[in-house]
Short mmCIF file of C-alpha atoms in Angstrom, two decimals:
data_model
loop_
_atom_site.label_atom_id
_atom_site.label_comp_id
_atom_site.label_asym_id
_atom_site.label_seq_id
_atom_site.Cartn_x
_atom_site.Cartn_y
_atom_site.Cartn_z
CA MET A 1 52.49 22.39 163.54
CA ASP A 2 55.31 19.90 163.58
CA ILE A 3 58.82 20.58 162.33
CA LEU A 4 58.58 18.28 159.29
CA SER A 5 55.63 20.20 157.85
CA SER A 6 56.80 23.72 158.69
CA ASN A 7 57.40 26.32 155.99
CA SER A 8 61.09 26.48 156.87
CA PHE A 9 61.56 22.71 156.46
CA LEU A 10 59.58 22.82 153.20
CA MET A 11 61.86 25.61 152.01
CA LEU A 12 64.94 23.58 152.89
CA GLU A 13 63.52 20.63 150.98
CA LYS A 14 62.72 22.79 147.96
CA SER A 15 66.17 24.43 148.12
CA LEU A 16 67.87 21.05 148.11
CA GLY A 17 65.85 20.02 145.05
CA PHE A 18 66.82 23.25 143.30
CA LEU A 19 70.50 22.80 144.13
CA TRP A 20 70.41 19.18 142.94
CA THR A 21 68.84 20.26 139.62
CA LYS A 22 71.42 23.03 139.30
CA GLN A 23 74.27 20.60 139.96
CA ALA A 24 72.95 18.30 137.21
CA ALA A 25 72.78 21.24 134.76
CA ILE A 26 76.34 22.27 135.63
CA ALA A 27 77.53 18.69 135.08
CA ASP A 28 75.77 18.65 131.68
CA ASN A 29 77.42 21.94 130.78
CA ILE A 30 80.91 20.74 131.67
CA THR A 31 80.34 17.41 129.92
CA ASN A 32 79.26 19.15 126.72
CA ALA A 33 81.90 21.89 126.79
CA GLU A 34 83.40 20.58 123.53
CA THR A 35 80.09 19.84 121.77
CA PRO A 36 79.57 22.23 118.85
CA GLY A 37 76.33 24.18 119.10
CA TYR A 38 75.67 23.25 122.73
CA LYS A 39 74.01 26.01 124.75
CA GLU A 40 74.78 26.42 128.43
CA LYS A 41 71.93 25.43 130.78
CA VAL A 42 70.98 27.71 133.67
CA VAL A 43 68.57 26.75 136.45
CA THR A 44 66.47 29.54 137.95
CA PHE A 45 64.29 29.44 141.03
CA GLU A 46 65.39 32.06 143.52
CA GLU A 47 64.28 35.14 141.56
CA SER A 48 60.76 33.89 140.84
CA LEU A 49 60.34 32.61 144.41
CA LYS A 50 61.44 35.94 145.89
CA GLY A 51 58.85 37.91 143.92
CA LYS A 52 56.05 35.48 144.70
CA LEU A 53 56.90 35.43 148.42
CA GLN A 54 56.87 39.22 148.59
CA ARG A 55 53.39 39.27 147.06
CA ALA A 56 52.18 36.50 149.38
CA SER A 57 53.46 38.26 152.51
CA ALA A 58 51.13 41.16 151.79
CA GLY A 59 48.05 38.88 151.88
CA ARG A 60 45.62 38.15 154.71
CA THR A 61 47.02 34.73 155.56
CA PRO A 62 50.70 35.04 154.66
CA VAL A 63 51.80 31.75 156.27
CA LYS A 64 49.37 29.66 154.24
CA GLN A 65 50.02 31.66 151.08
CA MET A 66 53.78 31.34 151.50
CA ARG A 67 53.47 27.57 151.84
CA GLN A 68 51.47 27.44 148.60
CA VAL A 69 54.02 29.65 146.85
CA ILE A 70 56.94 27.49 147.98
CA GLN A 71 55.21 24.33 146.81
CA ALA A 72 54.07 25.80 143.48
CA THR A 73 57.28 27.53 142.37
CA PRO A 74 59.06 25.30 139.84
CA PHE A 75 62.69 25.18 138.84
CA ALA A 76 63.24 26.53 135.34
CA VAL A 77 66.03 25.06 133.23
CA GLU A 78 66.83 27.47 130.42
CA GLU A 79 69.38 27.51 127.65
CA GLN A 80 71.56 30.59 127.43
CA THR A 81 71.92 32.21 124.03
CA VAL A 82 75.42 33.56 124.71
CA GLN A 83 78.00 32.40 122.20
CA THR A 84 81.56 32.33 123.51
CA ARG A 85 83.33 30.40 120.76
CA MET A 86 83.36 30.04 116.99
CA ASP A 87 81.67 26.60 117.14
CA ASP A 88 78.57 28.23 118.71
CA ASN A 89 79.19 26.59 122.08
CA GLY A 90 78.31 28.80 125.05
CA VAL A 91 80.05 26.96 127.89
CA ASN A 92 82.84 28.54 129.94
CA VAL A 93 84.37 25.59 131.81
CA THR A 94 86.17 27.78 134.35
CA ALA A 95 82.96 29.61 135.28
CA GLN A 96 81.03 26.33 135.44
CA SER A 97 83.66 24.77 137.71
CA ALA A 98 83.49 27.74 140.06
CA GLU A 99 79.68 27.56 140.05
CA ALA A 100 79.83 23.83 140.83
CA ILE A 101 81.99 24.54 143.88
CA ARG A 102 79.67 27.34 145.04
CA ASN A 103 76.67 25.08 144.54
CA ALA A 104 78.33 22.28 146.54
CA TYR A 105 78.88 24.68 149.46
CA GLN A 106 75.23 25.73 149.31
CA MET A 107 74.16 22.07 149.31
CA ARG A 108 76.35 21.46 152.33
CA TYR A 109 74.75 24.39 154.16
CA VAL A 110 71.21 23.20 153.37
CA MET A 111 72.03 19.65 154.46
CA SER A 112 73.50 21.04 157.69
CA ALA A 113 70.31 23.02 158.34
CA ILE A 114 68.16 19.93 157.68
CA ASN A 115 70.38 17.88 160.00
CA SER A 116 70.04 20.55 162.69
CA ASP A 117 66.24 20.52 162.43
CA LEU A 118 66.16 16.73 162.62
CA SER A 119 68.52 16.76 165.63
CA ILE A 120 66.06 19.02 167.45
CA LEU A 121 63.24 16.64 166.59
CA ARG A 122 65.32 13.63 167.70
CA SER A 123 66.05 15.34 171.04
CA ALA A 124 62.36 16.10 171.54
CA VAL A 125 61.38 12.48 170.84
CA ARG A 126 64.00 11.17 173.28
CA GLY A 127 62.88 13.70 175.89
CA GLN A 128 66.29 15.28 176.30
#
């Protein structure tokens, strides 16, 4: 199995997609912070993936099942029903800004891990 088709690289790829979707939702939330009736968007992925991976690890062929679970687990963008203001807007700009920063650090970590994997592959191709 090569590094580009491994479960860990697939997970990094899926994580980056999740974080990108989450960043877009946060940007939408901050943009619409003054829009009356706007409901905050939340992107979920980690919780559903964790449960599915635990079930897959108990199977006969956990590596193959885990790959299928990673590929099949979608990102869910949901609207929160929490009302924080009189105009029925549910966005807390301070919390969203903090979440955007946290998300950016997570993206940086995932990109660093992808870069590390590709550096190993580059070294192997060069024979170093």
